[in-house]
mmCIF file of C-alpha atoms in Angstrom:
data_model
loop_
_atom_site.group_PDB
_atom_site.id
_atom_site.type_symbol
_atom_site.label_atom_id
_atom_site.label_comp_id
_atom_site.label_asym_id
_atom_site.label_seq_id
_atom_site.Cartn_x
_atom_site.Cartn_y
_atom_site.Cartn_z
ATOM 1 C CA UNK A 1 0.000 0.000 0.000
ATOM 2 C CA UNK A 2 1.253 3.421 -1.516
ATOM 3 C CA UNK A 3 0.642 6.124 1.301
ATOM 4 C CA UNK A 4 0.329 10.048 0.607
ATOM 5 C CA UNK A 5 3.956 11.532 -0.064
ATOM 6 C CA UNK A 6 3.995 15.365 0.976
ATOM 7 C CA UNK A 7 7.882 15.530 0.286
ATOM 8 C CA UNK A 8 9.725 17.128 -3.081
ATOM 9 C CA UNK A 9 12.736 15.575 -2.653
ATOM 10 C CA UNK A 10 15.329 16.109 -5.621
ATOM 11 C CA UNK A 11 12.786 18.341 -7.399
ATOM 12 C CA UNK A 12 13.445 21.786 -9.129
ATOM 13 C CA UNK A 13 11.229 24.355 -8.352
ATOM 14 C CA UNK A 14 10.817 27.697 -9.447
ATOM 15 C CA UNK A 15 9.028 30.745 -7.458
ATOM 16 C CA UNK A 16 8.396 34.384 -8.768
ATOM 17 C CA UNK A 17 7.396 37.468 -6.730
ATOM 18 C CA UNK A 18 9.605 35.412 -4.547
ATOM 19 C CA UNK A 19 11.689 38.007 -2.608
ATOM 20 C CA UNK A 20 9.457 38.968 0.271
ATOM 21 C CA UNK A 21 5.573 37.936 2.024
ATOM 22 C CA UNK A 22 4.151 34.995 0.270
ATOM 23 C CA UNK A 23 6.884 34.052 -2.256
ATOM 24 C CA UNK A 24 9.849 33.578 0.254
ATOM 25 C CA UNK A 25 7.413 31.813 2.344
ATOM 26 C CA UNK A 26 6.574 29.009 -0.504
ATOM 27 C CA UNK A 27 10.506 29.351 -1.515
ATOM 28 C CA UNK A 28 11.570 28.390 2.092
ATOM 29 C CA UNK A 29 8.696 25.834 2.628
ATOM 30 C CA UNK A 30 9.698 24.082 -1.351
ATOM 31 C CA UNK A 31 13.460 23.874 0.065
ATOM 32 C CA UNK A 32 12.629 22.327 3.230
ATOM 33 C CA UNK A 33 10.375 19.685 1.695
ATOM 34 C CA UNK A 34 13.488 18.556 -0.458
ATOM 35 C CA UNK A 35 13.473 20.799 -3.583
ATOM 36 C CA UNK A 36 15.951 23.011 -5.370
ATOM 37 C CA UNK A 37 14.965 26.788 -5.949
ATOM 38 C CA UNK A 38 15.106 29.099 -8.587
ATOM 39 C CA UNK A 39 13.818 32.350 -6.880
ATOM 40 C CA UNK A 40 12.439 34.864 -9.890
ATOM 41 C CA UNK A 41 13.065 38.578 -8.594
ATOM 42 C CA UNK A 42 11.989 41.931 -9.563
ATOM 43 C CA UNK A 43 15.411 42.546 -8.599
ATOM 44 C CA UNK A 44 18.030 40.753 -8.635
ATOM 45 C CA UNK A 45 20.198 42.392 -5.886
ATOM 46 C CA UNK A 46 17.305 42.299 -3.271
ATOM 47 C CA UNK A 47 16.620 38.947 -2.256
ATOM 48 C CA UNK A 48 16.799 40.114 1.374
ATOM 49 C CA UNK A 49 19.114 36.747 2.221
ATOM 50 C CA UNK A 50 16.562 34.021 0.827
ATOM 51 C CA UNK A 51 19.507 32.330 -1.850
ATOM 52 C CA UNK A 52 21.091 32.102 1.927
ATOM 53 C CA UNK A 53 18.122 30.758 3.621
ATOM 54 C CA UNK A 54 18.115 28.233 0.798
ATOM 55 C CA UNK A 55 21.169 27.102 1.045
ATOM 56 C CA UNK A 56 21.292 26.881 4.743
ATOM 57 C CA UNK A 57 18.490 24.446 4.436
ATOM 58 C CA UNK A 58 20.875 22.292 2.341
ATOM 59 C CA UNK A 59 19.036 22.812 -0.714
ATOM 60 C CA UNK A 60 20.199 25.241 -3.684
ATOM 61 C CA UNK A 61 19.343 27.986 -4.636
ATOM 62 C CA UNK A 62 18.976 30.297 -7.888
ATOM 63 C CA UNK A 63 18.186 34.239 -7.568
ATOM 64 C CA UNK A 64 17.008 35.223 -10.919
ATOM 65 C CA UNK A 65 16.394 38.528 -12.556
ATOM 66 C CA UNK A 66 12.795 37.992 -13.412
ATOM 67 C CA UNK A 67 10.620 41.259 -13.372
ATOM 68 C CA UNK A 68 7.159 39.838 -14.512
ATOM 69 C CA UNK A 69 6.262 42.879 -17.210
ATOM 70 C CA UNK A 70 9.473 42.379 -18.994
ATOM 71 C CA UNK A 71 8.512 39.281 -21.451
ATOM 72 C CA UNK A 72 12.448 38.778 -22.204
ATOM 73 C CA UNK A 73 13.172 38.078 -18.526
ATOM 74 C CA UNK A 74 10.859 35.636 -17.993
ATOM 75 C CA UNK A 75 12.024 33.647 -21.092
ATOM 76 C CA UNK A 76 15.325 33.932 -19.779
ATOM 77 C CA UNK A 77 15.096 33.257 -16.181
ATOM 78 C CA UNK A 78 13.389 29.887 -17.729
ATOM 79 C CA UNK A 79 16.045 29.483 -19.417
ATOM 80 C CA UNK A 80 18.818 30.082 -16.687
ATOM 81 C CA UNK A 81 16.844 27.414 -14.586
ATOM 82 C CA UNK A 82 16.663 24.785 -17.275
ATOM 83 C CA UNK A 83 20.253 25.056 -17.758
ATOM 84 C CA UNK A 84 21.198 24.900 -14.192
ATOM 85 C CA UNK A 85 19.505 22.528 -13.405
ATOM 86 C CA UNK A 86 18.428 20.355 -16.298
ATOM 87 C CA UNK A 87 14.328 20.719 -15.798
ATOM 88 C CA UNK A 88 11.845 22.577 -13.679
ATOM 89 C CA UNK A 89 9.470 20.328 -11.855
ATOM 90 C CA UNK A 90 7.637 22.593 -10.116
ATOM 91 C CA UNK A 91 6.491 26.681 -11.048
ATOM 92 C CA UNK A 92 4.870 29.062 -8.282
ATOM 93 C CA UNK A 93 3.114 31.458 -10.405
ATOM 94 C CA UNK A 94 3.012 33.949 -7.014
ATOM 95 C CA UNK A 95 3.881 37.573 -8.376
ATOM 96 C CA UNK A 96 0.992 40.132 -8.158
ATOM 97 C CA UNK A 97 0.107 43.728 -7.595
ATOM 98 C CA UNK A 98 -2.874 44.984 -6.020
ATOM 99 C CA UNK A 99 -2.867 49.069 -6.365
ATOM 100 C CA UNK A 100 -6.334 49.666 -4.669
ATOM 101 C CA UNK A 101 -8.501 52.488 -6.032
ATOM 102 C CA UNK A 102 -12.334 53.093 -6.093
ATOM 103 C CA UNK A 103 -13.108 52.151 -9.417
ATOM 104 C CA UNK A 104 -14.099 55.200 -10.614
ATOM 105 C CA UNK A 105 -10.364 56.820 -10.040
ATOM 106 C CA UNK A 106 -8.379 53.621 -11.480
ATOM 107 C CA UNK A 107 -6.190 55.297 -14.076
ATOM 108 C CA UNK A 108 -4.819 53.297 -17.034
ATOM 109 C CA UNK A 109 -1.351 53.421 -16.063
ATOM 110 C CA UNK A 110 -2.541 51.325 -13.358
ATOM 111 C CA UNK A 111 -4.565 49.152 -14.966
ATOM 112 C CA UNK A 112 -2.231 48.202 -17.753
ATOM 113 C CA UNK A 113 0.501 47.565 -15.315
ATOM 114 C CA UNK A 114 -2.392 45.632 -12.863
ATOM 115 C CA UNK A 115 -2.931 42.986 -15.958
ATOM 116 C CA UNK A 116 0.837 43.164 -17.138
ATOM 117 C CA UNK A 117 1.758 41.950 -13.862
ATOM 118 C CA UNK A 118 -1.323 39.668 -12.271
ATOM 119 C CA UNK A 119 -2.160 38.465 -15.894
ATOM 120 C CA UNK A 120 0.392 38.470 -19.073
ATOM 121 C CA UNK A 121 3.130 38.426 -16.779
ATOM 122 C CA UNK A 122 1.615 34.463 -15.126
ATOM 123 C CA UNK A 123 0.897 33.217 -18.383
ATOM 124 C CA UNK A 124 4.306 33.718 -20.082
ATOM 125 C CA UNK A 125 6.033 32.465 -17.065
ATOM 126 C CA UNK A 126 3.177 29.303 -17.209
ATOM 127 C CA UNK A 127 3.949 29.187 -20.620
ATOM 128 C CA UNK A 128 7.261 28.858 -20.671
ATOM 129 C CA UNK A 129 7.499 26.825 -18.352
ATOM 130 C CA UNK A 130 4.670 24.612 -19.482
ATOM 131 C CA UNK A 131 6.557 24.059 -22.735
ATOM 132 C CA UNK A 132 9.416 22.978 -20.533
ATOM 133 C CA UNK A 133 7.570 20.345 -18.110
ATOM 134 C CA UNK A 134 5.399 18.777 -21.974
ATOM 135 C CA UNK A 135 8.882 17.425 -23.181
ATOM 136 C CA UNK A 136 9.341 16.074 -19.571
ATOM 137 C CA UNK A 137 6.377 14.072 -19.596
ATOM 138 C CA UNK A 138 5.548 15.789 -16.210
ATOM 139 C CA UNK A 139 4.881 19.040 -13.783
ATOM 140 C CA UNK A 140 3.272 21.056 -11.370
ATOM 141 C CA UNK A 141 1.941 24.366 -11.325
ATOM 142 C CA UNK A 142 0.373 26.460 -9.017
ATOM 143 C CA UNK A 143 -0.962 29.825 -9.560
ATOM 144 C CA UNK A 144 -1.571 32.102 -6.835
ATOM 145 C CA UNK A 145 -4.539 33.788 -7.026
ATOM 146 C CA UNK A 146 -6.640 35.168 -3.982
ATOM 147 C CA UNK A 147 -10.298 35.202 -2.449
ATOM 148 C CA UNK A 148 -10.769 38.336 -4.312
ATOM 149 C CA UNK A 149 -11.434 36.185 -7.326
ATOM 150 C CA UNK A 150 -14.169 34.445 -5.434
ATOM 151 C CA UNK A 151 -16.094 38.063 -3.540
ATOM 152 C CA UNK A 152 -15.810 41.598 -4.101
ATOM 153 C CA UNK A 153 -13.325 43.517 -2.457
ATOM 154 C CA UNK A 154 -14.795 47.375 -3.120
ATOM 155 C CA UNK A 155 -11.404 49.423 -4.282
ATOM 156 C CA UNK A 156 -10.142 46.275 -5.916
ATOM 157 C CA UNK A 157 -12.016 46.040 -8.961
ATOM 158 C CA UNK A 158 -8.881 45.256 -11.427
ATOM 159 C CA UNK A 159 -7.191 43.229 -9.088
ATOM 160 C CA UNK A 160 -10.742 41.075 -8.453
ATOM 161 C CA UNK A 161 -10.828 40.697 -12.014
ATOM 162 C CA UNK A 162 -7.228 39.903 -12.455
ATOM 163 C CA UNK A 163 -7.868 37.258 -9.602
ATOM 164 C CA UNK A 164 -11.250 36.043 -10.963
ATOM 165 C CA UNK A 165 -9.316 35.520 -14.688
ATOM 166 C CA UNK A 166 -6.275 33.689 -12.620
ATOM 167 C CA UNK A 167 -9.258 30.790 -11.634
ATOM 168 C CA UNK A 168 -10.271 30.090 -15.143
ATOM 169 C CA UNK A 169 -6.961 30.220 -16.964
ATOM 170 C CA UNK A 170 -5.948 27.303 -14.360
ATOM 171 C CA UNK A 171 -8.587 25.232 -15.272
ATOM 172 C CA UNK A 172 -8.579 25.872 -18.722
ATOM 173 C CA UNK A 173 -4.414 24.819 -18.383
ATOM 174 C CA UNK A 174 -5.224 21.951 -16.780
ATOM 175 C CA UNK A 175 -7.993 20.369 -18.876
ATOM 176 C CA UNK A 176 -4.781 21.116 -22.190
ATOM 177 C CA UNK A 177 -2.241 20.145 -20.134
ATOM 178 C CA UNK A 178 -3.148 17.205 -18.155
ATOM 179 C CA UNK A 179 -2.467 14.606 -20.940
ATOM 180 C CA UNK A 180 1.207 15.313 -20.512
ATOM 181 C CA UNK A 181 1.146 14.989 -17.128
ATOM 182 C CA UNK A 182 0.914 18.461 -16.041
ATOM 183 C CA UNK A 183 -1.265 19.521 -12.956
ATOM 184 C CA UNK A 184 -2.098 22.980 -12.792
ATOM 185 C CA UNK A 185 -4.185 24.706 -9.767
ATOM 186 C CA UNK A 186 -5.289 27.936 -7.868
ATOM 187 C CA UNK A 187 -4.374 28.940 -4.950
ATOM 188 C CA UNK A 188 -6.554 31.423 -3.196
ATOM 189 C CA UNK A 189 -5.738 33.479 -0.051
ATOM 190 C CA UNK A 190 -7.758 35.511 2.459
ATOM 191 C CA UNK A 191 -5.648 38.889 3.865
ATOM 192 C CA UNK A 192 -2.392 37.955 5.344
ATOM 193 C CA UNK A 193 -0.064 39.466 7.144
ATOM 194 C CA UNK A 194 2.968 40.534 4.799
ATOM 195 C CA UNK A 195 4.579 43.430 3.588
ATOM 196 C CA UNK A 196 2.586 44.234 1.213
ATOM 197 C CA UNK A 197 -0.542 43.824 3.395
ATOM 198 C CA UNK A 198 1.236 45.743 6.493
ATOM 199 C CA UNK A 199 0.246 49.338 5.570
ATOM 200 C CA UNK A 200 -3.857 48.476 5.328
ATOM 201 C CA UNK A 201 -3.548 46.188 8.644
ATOM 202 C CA UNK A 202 -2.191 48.633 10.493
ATOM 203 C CA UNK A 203 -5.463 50.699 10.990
ATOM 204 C CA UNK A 204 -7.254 49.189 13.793
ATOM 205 C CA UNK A 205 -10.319 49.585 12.080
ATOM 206 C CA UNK A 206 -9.586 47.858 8.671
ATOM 207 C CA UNK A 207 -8.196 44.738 10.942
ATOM 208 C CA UNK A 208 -11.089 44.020 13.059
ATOM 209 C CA UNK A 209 -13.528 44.288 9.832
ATOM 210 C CA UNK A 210 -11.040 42.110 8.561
ATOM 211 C CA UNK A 211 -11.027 39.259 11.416
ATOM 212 C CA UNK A 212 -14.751 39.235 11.533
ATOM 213 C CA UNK A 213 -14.988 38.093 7.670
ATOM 214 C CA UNK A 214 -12.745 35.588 8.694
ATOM 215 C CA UNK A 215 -16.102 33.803 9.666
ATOM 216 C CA UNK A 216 -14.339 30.518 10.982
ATOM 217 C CA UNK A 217 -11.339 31.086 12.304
ATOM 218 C CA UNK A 218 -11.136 34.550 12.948
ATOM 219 C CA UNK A 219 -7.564 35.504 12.767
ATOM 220 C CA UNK A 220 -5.853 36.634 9.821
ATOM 221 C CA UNK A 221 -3.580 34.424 7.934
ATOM 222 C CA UNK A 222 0.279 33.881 8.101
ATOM 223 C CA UNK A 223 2.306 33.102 4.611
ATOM 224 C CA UNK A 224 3.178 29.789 5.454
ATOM 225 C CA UNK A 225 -0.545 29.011 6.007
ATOM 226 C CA UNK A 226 -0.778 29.530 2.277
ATOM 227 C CA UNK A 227 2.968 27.579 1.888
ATOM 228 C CA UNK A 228 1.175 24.629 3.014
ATOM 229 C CA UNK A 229 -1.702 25.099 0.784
ATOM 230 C CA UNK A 230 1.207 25.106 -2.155
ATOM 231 C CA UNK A 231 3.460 22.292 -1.288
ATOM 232 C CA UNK A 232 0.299 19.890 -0.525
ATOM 233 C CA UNK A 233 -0.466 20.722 -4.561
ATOM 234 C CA UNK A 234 2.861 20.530 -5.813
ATOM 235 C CA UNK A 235 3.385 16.666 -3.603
ATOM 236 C CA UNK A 236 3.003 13.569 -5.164
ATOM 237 C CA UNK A 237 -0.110 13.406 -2.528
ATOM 238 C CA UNK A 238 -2.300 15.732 -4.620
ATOM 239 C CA UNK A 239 -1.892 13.970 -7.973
ATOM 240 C CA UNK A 240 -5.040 13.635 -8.675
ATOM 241 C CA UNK A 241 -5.763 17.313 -7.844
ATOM 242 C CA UNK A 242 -5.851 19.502 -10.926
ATOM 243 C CA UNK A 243 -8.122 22.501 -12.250
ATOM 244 C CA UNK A 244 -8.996 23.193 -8.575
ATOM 245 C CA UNK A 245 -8.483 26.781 -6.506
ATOM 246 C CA UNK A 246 -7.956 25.698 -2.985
ATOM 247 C CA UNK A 247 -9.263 28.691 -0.948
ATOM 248 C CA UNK A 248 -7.407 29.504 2.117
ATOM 249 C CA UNK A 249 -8.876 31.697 3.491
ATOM 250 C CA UNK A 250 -10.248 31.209 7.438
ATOM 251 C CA UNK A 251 -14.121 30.824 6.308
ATOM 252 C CA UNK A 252 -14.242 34.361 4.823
ATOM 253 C CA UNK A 253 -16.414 32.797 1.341
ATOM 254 C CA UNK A 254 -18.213 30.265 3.205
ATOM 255 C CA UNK A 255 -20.405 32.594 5.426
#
């Protein structure tokens, strides 16, 4: 009898948006469940220590320039990976943006750069990569997307329906992809507490309203809560497990 296997030992994975908040979460959680990491960074000289992190876990590690609206640097941070390390098992599609506006104010700048980012930018790395992991014969993908694809979020039009768009592109990449052995799904998050979340949490106000949507558990999420969510998809336990957006997100979209 086969039991669940929740390990990646030996696998390659690669993580954008991965210098800070979620993506250094799922970067550190990957490496100490066994796998290699190519880390895909706005910037390549800010990793604030991760590659070190990596490393100390006894795993390796690859920073890579990867700034999700510039097209050639995805291709080539795909590239860098592949030829490091021979294959990429494993892409974290986790870079997003979320400038929050009333709809009526959102300017274009920011909506182009909203859909270059949360949109263009996760397909070209998915593609890419998915070209990659057909002439293996295998993969895994995961896609971070968030509740606001599932509820309205008022000032967060764009990003809802960046988030909203994230869902169906994984299902419609897993129903192409699955005959060559690809699993693709959706990770969906609830507010949690990371940089880029720190400025809205800090008024008192905002965090209470915030805790009491959490209808179960009523406390607001940590990035390895949503780690866990990734490497469960990315294990050889969730093989079966594609087209899905696992929601994790305290109870907030069940009340």
């Amino acid at each position: 009898m086969d039991f669940p296997e929740f390990r990646v030992d030996g696998k390659v994975a690669l993580v954008t948006g991965a210098a800070r908040g979620l993506g250094r979460a799922i970067s550190l959680a990957l490496a100490n469940a066994g796998a290699d990491v190519a880390i895909g960074l706005r910037d390549i000289g800010e990793d604030g220590g991760l590659a070190g992190e990596i490393t100390g876990l006894g795993r390796a590690a690859l920073p890579l320039q990867m700034d999700m609206t510039a097209p050639g640097q995805i291709s080539r941070a795909v590239e860098e990976t592949l030829s490091r390390f021979g294959r990429i098992d494993i892409l974290v599609n986790n870079a997003g943006i979320a400038p929050g506006n009333p709809a009526e104010d959102v300017t274009e700048e920011d909506f182009d750069r909203t859909l270059a980012v949360n949109l263009k930018g996760t397909f070209l790395a998915g593609q890419a990569v998915g070209r990659a992991m057909i002439r293996q014969g295998h993969g895994r993908i995961v896609n971070i997307g968030s509740q606001a694809g599932e509820v309205a979020l008022p000032g967060e039009s764009v990003y809802c329906m960046t988030k909203a768009a994230i869902a169906h592109l994984t299902r419609c990449l897993a129903v192409e992809w699955g005959p060559h052995g690809i699993t693709v799904n959706n990770v969906a998050p609830t507010f949690i507490r990371t940089p880029g979340t720190a400025e809205a949490l800090s008024d008192p106000a905002f965090e209470a309203d915030v805790i009491e949507r959490i209808a179960a558990l009523h406390r607001i999420g940590e990035p390895m809560d949503v780690a866990g969510a990734v490497l469960f998809l990315v294990s050889p336990a969730a093989s079966m497990v594609t087209g899905h957006t696992l929601v994790v997100d305290g109870g907030w979209t069940a009340r």
